Amino acid sequence: MKRSTYLIAVAIAFSSFTGSQSALADSVCGPGKQLATNAWACVSGNGGSITRNSGQVTGGQIAAGLAVGGAILSIVQSLASQTQATDNVGRADLDEQRHGTNSRQLNRQAIALQQAGKFDSARIAFLKAADEAVIAGNQREAKINQKNAEIADALHWLRSGYDAEKAGKPTRANIAYRMGIDAATRAGNESLVSKLRTANDALIKNNSGSSMIPSQKNNCMLLNGKYACY
């Protein structure tokens, strides 16, 4: 079956950062709206329902108030657009127990979770889809879903970093952005990784008095719940 490609369209237009505390309080979605919790979607300013379904927003709705956060937001469209829907059920002689079908269903479930802003749950579902594809004898779709999982992981950490930066917690933002960089690196897009590193370095420069992890640091990982580089 022909493979389809799922594009999460998030068009971003961001304003310049003034460095003032009022800029930190600006809404990323424009007057009367705010960014939904976890999801890259706009909700009414009083906490009402999402104004656009499927996590989609238009460029006219976005006006970012953070220099680094704005840069991160501008990368989301390119990163999320790499998420792919898989359709091939695999080799019939290896799919008597419908593992290929299960993989497709898990892939669609993961995409829906990602649309809803449940990035970590999407990551887990994509990994399960990859496992089912392996059993079905479809290594190609297993690799696609593994990449999808890394994209979902990157989106999770980028959002966590954005929220931390918005809350005035640059060190926490730095760690989350670094983990987003790691996931985006595993997803295999060097161009986006370079942009993420530039944004992270800008965050460090703006908070020179804090202890942060530079983008060029390698061999970084979570160890006993703490992110560190060796």
Short mmCIF file of C-alpha atoms in Angstrom, two decimals:
data_model
loop_
_atom_site.label_atom_id
_atom_site.label_comp_id
_atom_site.label_asym_id
_atom_site.label_seq_id
_atom_site.Cartn_x
_atom_site.Cartn_y
_atom_site.Cartn_z
CA MET A 1 0.00 0.00 0.00
CA LYS A 2 1.15 3.54 -0.64
CA ARG A 3 2.71 5.20 2.34
CA SER A 4 1.11 8.42 3.48
CA THR A 5 2.89 11.18 5.32
CA TYR A 6 1.27 12.97 8.22
CA LEU A 7 2.04 16.65 8.54
CA ILE A 8 1.31 18.51 11.75
CA ALA A 9 1.02 22.06 10.47
CA VAL A 10 2.09 24.65 12.98
CA ALA A 11 2.90 27.90 11.22
CA ILE A 12 4.91 30.18 13.49
CA ALA A 13 5.53 33.91 13.33
CA PHE A 14 7.44 35.34 16.27
CA SER A 15 8.17 38.86 17.46
CA SER A 16 11.46 40.19 18.79
CA PHE A 17 12.37 39.80 22.43
CA THR A 18 12.72 42.98 24.50
CA GLY A 19 14.22 41.31 27.55
CA SER A 20 11.57 42.78 29.84
CA GLN A 21 9.46 40.87 32.32
CA SER A 22 6.34 41.95 30.43
CA ALA A 23 7.64 40.12 27.37
CA LEU A 24 7.94 36.94 29.41
CA ALA A 25 4.25 37.21 30.23
CA ASP A 26 3.09 37.64 26.62
CA SER A 27 0.76 35.03 25.17
CA VAL A 28 2.17 33.00 22.26
CA CYS A 29 -1.26 32.82 20.66
CA GLY A 30 -2.17 36.48 20.40
CA PRO A 31 -4.80 38.59 22.16
CA GLY A 32 -7.37 36.66 24.17
CA LYS A 33 -5.72 33.26 23.68
CA GLN A 34 -3.01 31.18 25.28
CA LEU A 35 -1.04 28.05 24.46
CA ALA A 36 -2.86 24.94 25.65
CA THR A 37 -1.23 22.85 28.35
CA ASN A 38 1.24 20.48 26.63
CA ALA A 39 -0.33 20.77 23.17
CA TRP A 40 0.86 23.15 20.45
CA ALA A 41 -2.68 24.54 20.18
CA CYS A 42 -4.41 27.78 21.15
CA VAL A 43 -7.19 28.01 23.71
CA SER A 44 -9.25 30.96 24.83
CA GLY A 45 -7.61 33.09 27.50
CA ASN A 46 -10.12 32.00 30.15
CA GLY A 47 -9.08 28.36 29.77
CA GLY A 48 -11.83 27.44 27.34
CA SER A 49 -11.73 24.79 24.65
CA ILE A 50 -9.15 24.55 21.90
CA THR A 51 -9.94 26.93 19.10
CA ARG A 52 -8.46 24.68 16.43
CA ASN A 53 -8.77 20.91 16.57
CA SER A 54 -6.01 18.38 15.88
CA GLY A 55 -3.43 20.67 17.44
CA GLN A 56 -3.33 22.88 14.36
CA VAL A 57 -2.97 26.64 14.51
CA THR A 58 -2.47 29.27 11.85
CA GLY A 59 0.37 31.72 11.58
CA GLY A 60 -1.92 34.65 12.34
CA GLN A 61 -2.59 33.28 15.81
CA ILE A 62 1.02 33.18 16.94
CA ALA A 63 3.12 35.98 18.39
CA ALA A 64 5.84 34.59 20.62
CA GLY A 65 7.15 36.61 23.55
CA LEU A 66 10.46 34.82 24.16
CA ALA A 67 13.60 35.00 22.09
CA VAL A 68 14.67 31.41 22.72
CA GLY A 69 11.12 30.13 23.12
CA GLY A 70 10.18 31.82 19.88
CA ALA A 71 13.04 30.12 18.10
CA ILE A 72 11.99 26.76 19.51
CA LEU A 73 8.42 27.31 18.35
CA SER A 74 9.59 28.12 14.85
CA ILE A 75 11.32 24.73 14.70
CA VAL A 76 8.27 22.71 15.77
CA GLN A 77 6.63 22.77 12.34
CA SER A 78 9.67 21.31 10.59
CA LEU A 79 10.24 18.70 13.28
CA ALA A 80 6.64 17.54 13.56
CA SER A 81 6.20 17.43 9.78
CA GLN A 82 8.56 14.45 9.67
CA THR A 83 6.04 12.25 11.51
CA GLN A 84 4.88 9.55 9.10
CA ALA A 85 1.80 7.37 8.93
CA THR A 86 2.54 3.74 8.01
CA ASP A 87 0.15 1.58 5.97
CA ASN A 88 1.90 -1.57 4.79
CA VAL A 89 0.84 -4.61 6.86
CA GLY A 90 4.06 -6.50 6.09
CA ARG A 91 4.66 -9.97 4.68
CA ALA A 92 1.51 -12.08 4.64
CA ASP A 93 3.40 -15.25 5.61
CA LEU A 94 4.66 -13.54 8.77
CA ASP A 95 1.46 -11.71 9.60
CA GLU A 96 -0.95 -14.52 10.42
CA GLN A 97 -1.52 -12.94 13.83
CA ARG A 98 -2.14 -9.49 12.30
CA HIS A 99 1.01 -7.88 13.65
CA GLY A 100 1.17 -5.61 10.60
CA THR A 101 -2.40 -4.50 11.20
CA ASN A 102 -1.60 -3.93 14.85
CA SER A 103 1.38 -1.81 13.85
CA ARG A 104 -0.76 0.35 11.61
CA GLN A 105 -3.38 0.82 14.33
CA LEU A 106 -0.75 1.73 16.92
CA ASN A 107 0.81 4.18 14.47
CA ARG A 108 -2.56 5.92 14.01
CA GLN A 109 -3.14 5.90 17.77
CA ALA A 110 0.26 7.50 18.30
CA ILE A 111 -0.44 10.19 15.72
CA ALA A 112 -3.73 11.03 17.46
CA LEU A 113 -1.94 11.23 20.81
CA GLN A 114 0.69 13.53 19.33
CA GLN A 115 -2.05 15.73 17.89
CA ALA A 116 -3.57 15.94 21.37
CA GLY A 117 -0.25 17.04 22.86
CA LYS A 118 0.32 13.76 24.69
CA PHE A 119 3.83 13.44 23.36
CA ASP A 120 5.20 10.86 25.80
CA SER A 121 2.20 8.57 25.28
CA ALA A 122 2.68 9.03 21.53
CA ARG A 123 6.33 8.01 21.88
CA ILE A 124 5.36 4.79 23.65
CA ALA A 125 2.68 3.97 21.05
CA PHE A 126 5.13 4.57 18.18
CA LEU A 127 7.63 2.20 19.81
CA LYS A 128 4.94 -0.46 20.14
CA ALA A 129 4.08 0.09 16.47
CA ALA A 130 7.76 -0.45 15.64
CA ASP A 131 7.84 -3.71 17.62
CA GLU A 132 4.74 -5.00 15.82
CA ALA A 133 6.24 -4.06 12.46
CA VAL A 134 9.36 -6.09 13.27
CA ILE A 135 7.26 -9.16 14.05
CA ALA A 136 5.35 -8.60 10.80
CA GLY A 137 8.65 -8.64 8.90
CA ASN A 138 8.57 -4.98 7.93
CA GLN A 139 11.87 -3.47 9.02
CA ARG A 140 11.28 -0.34 6.98
CA GLU A 141 8.14 0.60 8.88
CA ALA A 142 9.78 -0.36 12.15
CA LYS A 143 12.47 2.25 11.46
CA ILE A 144 9.84 4.85 10.51
CA ASN A 145 8.00 4.34 13.79
CA GLN A 146 11.24 4.43 15.76
CA LYS A 147 11.99 7.80 14.17
CA ASN A 148 8.42 8.92 14.92
CA ALA A 149 9.03 8.02 18.56
CA GLU A 150 12.15 10.20 18.69
CA ILE A 151 10.22 13.10 17.14
CA ALA A 152 7.48 12.76 19.75
CA ASP A 153 10.14 12.66 22.47
CA ALA A 154 11.76 15.80 21.08
CA LEU A 155 8.39 17.60 20.99
CA HIS A 156 7.81 16.60 24.61
CA TRP A 157 11.11 18.03 25.82
CA LEU A 158 10.91 21.16 23.68
CA ARG A 159 7.52 21.93 25.17
CA SER A 160 8.85 21.25 28.67
CA GLY A 161 11.75 23.59 27.96
CA TYR A 162 9.46 26.28 26.63
CA ASP A 163 7.22 26.09 29.72
CA ALA A 164 10.24 26.25 32.03
CA GLU A 165 11.70 29.23 30.19
CA LYS A 166 8.36 31.00 30.24
CA ALA A 167 8.17 30.41 34.00
CA GLY A 168 11.58 32.01 34.49
CA LYS A 169 13.45 28.74 35.19
CA PRO A 170 16.33 28.89 32.70
CA THR A 171 18.36 26.02 34.18
CA ARG A 172 15.41 23.65 33.97
CA ALA A 173 14.70 24.94 30.45
CA ASN A 174 18.30 24.31 29.45
CA ILE A 175 18.14 20.66 30.54
CA ALA A 176 14.82 20.11 28.76
CA TYR A 177 16.12 21.75 25.57
CA ARG A 178 19.25 19.59 25.75
CA MET A 179 17.10 16.46 25.99
CA GLY A 180 15.07 17.75 23.04
CA ILE A 181 18.32 18.20 21.12
CA ASP A 182 19.31 14.62 21.96
CA ALA A 183 15.99 13.25 20.71
CA ALA A 184 16.08 15.36 17.54
CA THR A 185 19.62 14.12 16.91
CA ARG A 186 18.43 10.52 17.16
CA ALA A 187 15.65 11.39 14.71
CA GLY A 188 18.38 12.26 12.22
CA ASN A 189 17.79 15.88 11.23
CA GLU A 190 21.08 17.74 11.56
CA SER A 191 19.67 21.01 10.21
CA LEU A 192 17.05 21.22 12.96
CA VAL A 193 19.55 20.07 15.57
CA SER A 194 21.81 22.95 14.58
CA LYS A 195 18.95 25.43 15.08
CA LEU A 196 18.11 23.92 18.45
CA ARG A 197 21.72 24.20 19.56
CA THR A 198 21.79 27.85 18.52
CA ALA A 199 18.65 28.52 20.57
CA ASN A 200 20.04 26.68 23.59
CA ASP A 201 23.30 28.62 23.36
CA ALA A 202 21.30 31.86 23.27
CA LEU A 203 19.53 30.80 26.47
CA ILE A 204 22.91 30.16 28.12
CA LYS A 205 24.25 33.52 26.95
CA ASN A 206 21.22 35.32 28.37
CA ASN A 207 21.76 33.59 31.73
CA SER A 208 25.54 33.61 32.02
CA GLY A 209 25.45 33.44 35.80
CA SER A 210 23.68 30.10 35.83
CA SER A 211 25.22 26.64 35.65
CA MET A 212 24.03 25.26 32.32
CA ILE A 213 24.97 22.54 29.86
CA PRO A 214 26.41 23.91 26.57
CA SER A 215 25.08 22.53 23.31
CA GLN A 216 28.46 21.15 22.25
CA LYS A 217 28.67 18.89 25.31
CA ASN A 218 28.48 15.23 24.30
CA ASN A 219 27.90 11.92 26.13
CA CYS A 220 24.89 13.31 27.98
CA MET A 221 22.24 11.09 29.54
CA LEU A 222 19.73 10.65 32.33
CA LEU A 223 21.35 8.78 35.20
CA ASN A 224 19.33 8.04 38.34
CA GLY A 225 16.87 10.72 37.31
CA LYS A 226 19.55 13.38 36.79
CA TYR A 227 20.69 14.67 33.39
CA ALA A 228 24.46 14.98 33.18
CA CYS A 229 27.31 14.98 30.66
CA TYR A 230 30.55 13.02 31.01
#
